[in-house]
Coordinates of C-alpha atoms and ligand atoms in Angstrom, one line a residue:
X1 CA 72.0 105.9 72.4
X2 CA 71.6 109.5 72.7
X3 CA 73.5 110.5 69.6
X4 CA 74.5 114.6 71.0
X5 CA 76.2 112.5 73.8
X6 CA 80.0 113.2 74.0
X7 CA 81.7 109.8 74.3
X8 CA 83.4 109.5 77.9
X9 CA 87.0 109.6 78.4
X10 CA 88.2 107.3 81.1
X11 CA 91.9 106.4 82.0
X12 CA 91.9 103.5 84.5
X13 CA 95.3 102.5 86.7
X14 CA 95.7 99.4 88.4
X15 CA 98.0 99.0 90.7
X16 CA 98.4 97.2 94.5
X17 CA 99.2 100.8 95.8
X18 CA 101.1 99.7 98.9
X19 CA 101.5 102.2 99.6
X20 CA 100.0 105.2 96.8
X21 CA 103.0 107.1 95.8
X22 CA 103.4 110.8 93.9
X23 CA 104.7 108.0 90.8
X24 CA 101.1 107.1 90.5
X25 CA 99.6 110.4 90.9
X26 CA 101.1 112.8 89.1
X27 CA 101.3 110.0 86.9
X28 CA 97.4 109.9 86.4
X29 CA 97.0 113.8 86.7
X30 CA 99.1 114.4 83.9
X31 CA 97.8 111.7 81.5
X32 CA 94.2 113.2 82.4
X33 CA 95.3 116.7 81.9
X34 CA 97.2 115.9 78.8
X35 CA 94.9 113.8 77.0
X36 CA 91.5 116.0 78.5
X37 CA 90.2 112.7 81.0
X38 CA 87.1 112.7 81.8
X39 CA 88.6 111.0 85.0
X40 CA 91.2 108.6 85.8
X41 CA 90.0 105.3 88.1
X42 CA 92.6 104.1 90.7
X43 CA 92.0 100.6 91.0
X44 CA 93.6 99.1 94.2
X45 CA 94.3 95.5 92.9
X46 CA 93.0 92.7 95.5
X47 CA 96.2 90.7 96.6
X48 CA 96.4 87.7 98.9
X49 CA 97.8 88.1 102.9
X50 CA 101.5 87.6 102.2
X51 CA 104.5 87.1 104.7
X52 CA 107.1 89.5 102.7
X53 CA 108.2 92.7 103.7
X54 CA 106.1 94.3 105.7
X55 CA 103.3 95.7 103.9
X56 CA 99.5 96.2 104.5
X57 CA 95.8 95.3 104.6
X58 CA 93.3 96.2 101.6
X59 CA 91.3 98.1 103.4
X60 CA 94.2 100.3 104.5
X61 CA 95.9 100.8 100.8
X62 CA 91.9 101.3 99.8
X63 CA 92.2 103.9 102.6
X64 CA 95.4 105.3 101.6
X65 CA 93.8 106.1 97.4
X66 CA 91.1 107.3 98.7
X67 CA 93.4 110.3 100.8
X68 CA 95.6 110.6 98.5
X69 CA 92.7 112.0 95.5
X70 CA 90.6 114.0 97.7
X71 CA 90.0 117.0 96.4
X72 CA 90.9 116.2 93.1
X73 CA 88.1 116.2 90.7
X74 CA 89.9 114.0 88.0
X75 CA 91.1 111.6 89.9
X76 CA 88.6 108.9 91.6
X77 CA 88.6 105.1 93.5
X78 CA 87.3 102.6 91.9
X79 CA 87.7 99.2 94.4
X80 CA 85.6 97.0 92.2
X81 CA 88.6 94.8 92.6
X82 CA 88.7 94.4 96.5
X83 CA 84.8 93.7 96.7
X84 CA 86.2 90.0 95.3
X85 CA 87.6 87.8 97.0
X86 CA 90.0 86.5 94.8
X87 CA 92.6 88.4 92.4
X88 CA 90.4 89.7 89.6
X89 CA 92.3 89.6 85.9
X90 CA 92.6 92.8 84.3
X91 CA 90.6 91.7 81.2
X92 CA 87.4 91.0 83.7
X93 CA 88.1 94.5 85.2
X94 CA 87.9 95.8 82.0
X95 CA 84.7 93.7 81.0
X96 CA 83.0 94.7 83.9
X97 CA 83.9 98.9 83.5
X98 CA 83.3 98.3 79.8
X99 CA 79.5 96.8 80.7
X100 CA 78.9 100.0 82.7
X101 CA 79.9 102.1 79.5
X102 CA 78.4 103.2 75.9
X103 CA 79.8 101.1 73.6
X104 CA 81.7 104.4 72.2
X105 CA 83.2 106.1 75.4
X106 CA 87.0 105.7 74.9
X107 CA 89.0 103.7 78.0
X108 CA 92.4 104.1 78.3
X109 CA 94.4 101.3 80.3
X110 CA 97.1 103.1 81.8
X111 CA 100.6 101.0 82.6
X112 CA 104.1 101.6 83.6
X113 CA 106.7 100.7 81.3
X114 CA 107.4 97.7 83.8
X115 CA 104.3 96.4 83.8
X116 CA 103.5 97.1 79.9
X117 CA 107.2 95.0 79.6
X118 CA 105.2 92.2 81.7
X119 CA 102.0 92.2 79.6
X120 CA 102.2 88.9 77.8
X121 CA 102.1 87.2 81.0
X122 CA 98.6 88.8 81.9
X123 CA 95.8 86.4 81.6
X124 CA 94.5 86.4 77.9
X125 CA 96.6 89.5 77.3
X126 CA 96.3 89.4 73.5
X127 CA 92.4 90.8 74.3
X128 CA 93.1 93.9 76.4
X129 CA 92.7 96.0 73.5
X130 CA 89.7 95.2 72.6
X131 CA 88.5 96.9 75.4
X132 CA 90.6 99.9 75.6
X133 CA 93.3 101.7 74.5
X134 CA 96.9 101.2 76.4
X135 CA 98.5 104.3 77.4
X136 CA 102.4 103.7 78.6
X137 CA 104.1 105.8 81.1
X138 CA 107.8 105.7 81.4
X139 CA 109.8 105.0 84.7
X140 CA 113.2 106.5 85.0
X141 CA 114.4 103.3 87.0
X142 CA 113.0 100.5 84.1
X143 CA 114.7 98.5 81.5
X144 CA 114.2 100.3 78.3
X145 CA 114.1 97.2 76.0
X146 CA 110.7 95.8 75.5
X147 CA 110.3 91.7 75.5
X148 CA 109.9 89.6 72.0
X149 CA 106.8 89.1 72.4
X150 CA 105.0 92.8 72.6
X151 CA 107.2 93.9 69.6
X152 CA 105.0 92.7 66.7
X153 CA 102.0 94.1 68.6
X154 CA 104.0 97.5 69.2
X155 CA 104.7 97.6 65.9
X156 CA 100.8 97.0 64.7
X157 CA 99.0 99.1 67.4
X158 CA 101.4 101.9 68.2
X159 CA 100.3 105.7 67.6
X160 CA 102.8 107.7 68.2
X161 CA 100.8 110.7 69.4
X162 CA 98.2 110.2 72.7
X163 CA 96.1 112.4 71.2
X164 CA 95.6 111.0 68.1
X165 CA 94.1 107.8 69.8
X166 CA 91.0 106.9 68.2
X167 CA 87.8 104.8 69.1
X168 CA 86.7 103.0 71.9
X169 CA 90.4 101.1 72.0
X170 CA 92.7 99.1 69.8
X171 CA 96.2 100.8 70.3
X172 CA 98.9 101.5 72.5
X173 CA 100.7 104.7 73.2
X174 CA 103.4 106.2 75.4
X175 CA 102.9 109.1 77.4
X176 CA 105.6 111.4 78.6
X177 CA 105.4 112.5 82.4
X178 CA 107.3 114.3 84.7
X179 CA 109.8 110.9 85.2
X180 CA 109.6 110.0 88.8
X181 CA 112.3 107.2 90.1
X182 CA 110.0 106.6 92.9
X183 CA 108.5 103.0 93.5
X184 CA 106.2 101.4 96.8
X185 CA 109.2 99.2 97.2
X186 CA 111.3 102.1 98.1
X187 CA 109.4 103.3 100.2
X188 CA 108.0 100.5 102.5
X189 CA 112.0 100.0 102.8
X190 CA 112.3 103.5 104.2
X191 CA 109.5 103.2 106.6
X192 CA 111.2 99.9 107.7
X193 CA 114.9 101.2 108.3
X194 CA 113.0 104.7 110.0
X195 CA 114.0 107.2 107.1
X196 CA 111.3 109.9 106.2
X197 CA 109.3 109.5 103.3
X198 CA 107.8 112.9 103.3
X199 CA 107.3 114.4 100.1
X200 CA 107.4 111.0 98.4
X201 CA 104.0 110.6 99.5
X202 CA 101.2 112.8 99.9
X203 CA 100.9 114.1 103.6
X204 CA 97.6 113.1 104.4
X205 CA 98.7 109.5 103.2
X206 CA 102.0 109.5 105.3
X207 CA 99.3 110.8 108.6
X208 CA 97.8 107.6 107.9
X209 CA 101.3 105.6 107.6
X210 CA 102.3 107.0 111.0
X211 CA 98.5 106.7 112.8
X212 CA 98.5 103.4 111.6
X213 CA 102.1 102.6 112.3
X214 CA 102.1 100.8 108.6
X215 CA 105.6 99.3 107.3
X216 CA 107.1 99.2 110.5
X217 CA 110.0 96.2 110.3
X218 CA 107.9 94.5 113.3
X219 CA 104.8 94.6 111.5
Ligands
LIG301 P1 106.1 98.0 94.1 O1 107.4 98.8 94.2 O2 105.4 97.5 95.3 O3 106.1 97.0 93.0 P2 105.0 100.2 92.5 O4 105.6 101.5 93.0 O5 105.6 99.7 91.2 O6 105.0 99.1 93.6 P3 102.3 99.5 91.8 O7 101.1 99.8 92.7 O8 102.7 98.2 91.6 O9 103.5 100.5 92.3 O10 102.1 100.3 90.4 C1 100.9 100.5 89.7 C2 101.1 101.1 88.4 O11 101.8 102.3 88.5 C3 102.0 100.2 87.5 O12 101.5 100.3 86.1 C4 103.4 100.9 87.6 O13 104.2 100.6 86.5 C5 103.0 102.3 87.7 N1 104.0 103.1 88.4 C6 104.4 102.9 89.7 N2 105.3 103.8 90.1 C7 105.5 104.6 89.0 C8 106.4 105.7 88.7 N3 107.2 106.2 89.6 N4 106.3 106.3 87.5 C9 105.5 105.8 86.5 N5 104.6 104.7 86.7 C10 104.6 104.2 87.9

């Protein structure tokens, strides 16, 4: 290892993106910008053809990421996940990034409070942080209690400034943002009952909704 080397900073969200939303990116932006990123990695999950609501193909949510960072150096598309497939577990994501790395660049798994809340149900959950650090973005529109079973862990791995993360991984954080009460849910409902969801989206992405004709109720 070359020992003037800087470690690399790397956040990495997850997320089915159905569509990308300004929740996730100025999300991401100012978790790089705030704890000095390297990058953050948008990480379009792989999710098997479902009947619900109307919603859309991989390879146009891939599509939609990829719009939706251009031009902005810290943010890049990682689709390791949709070259599977099958649904990859976030602990083999995080094996496979952490295989590309030096064993002392820093990762920083980056979750919702929803999804943080639904941690212990991830596949061998109680290992994520040996890979990485969890950062832990709030959501105006989430239940503020956390479940039984992350409270011990809270309690052990909890720093209570970002910045004063340390290592390669190990412990959790939460990160203030600019609260946004805006979810994919929202607006695939939108698109379906013909509201406009300009400005909830970037407008290259909603070019792509309309070219497309994406989340239409007769998709
Ligand atoms: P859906 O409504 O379809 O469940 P979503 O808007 O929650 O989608 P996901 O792609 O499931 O979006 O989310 C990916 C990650 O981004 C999750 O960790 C989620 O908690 C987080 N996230 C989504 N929206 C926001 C938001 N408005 N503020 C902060 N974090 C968010």
């Amino acid at each position: 290892m070359d020992s003037t080397r800087t470690p690399r900073r790397i956040g990495l969200l997850g997320g089915t993106f159905d569509p990308v939303h300004i929740g996730h990116l100025r999300g991401a932006l100012e978790v790089a910008e705030y704890l000095g990123l390297d990058e953050v990695r948008l990480l379009p999950n792989f999710r098997p053809p479902h009947r619900e609501t109307p919603s859309c193909s991989a390879q146009d949510r891939l599509a939609m990421v990829r719009l939706a960072v251009e031009g902005l150096p810290l943010l890049v598309v990682d689709a390791r996940e949709l070259e599977r497939d099958k649904p990859s577990y976030t602990i083999d994501t995080l094996e496979s990034v952490r295989a590309e790395l030096d064993a002392d660049d820093q990762l920083f798994l980056i979750v919702g409070w929803d999804a943080f809340c639904g941690l212990p149900s991830w596949y061998r959950w109680s290992e994520l942080l040996d890979h990485c650090h969890i950062l832990v973005m709030q959501r105006p529109d989430a239940d503020s209690e956390a479940p039984e079973e992350l409270r011990d862990l809270q309690a052990a791995r909890s720093v209570n400034d970002p910045l004063a993360l340390t290592g390669s991984g190990g412990q959790i954080a939460f990160v203030w943002q600019a609260p946004l009460g805006v979810s994919a849910t929202r607006i695939r409902q939108f698109l379906a009952s013909g509201r406009s969801v300009r400005f909830l989206v970037p407008d290259a992405v909603l070019a792509y909704i309309n070219a497309h004709g994406l989340y239409r109720a007769s998709n």
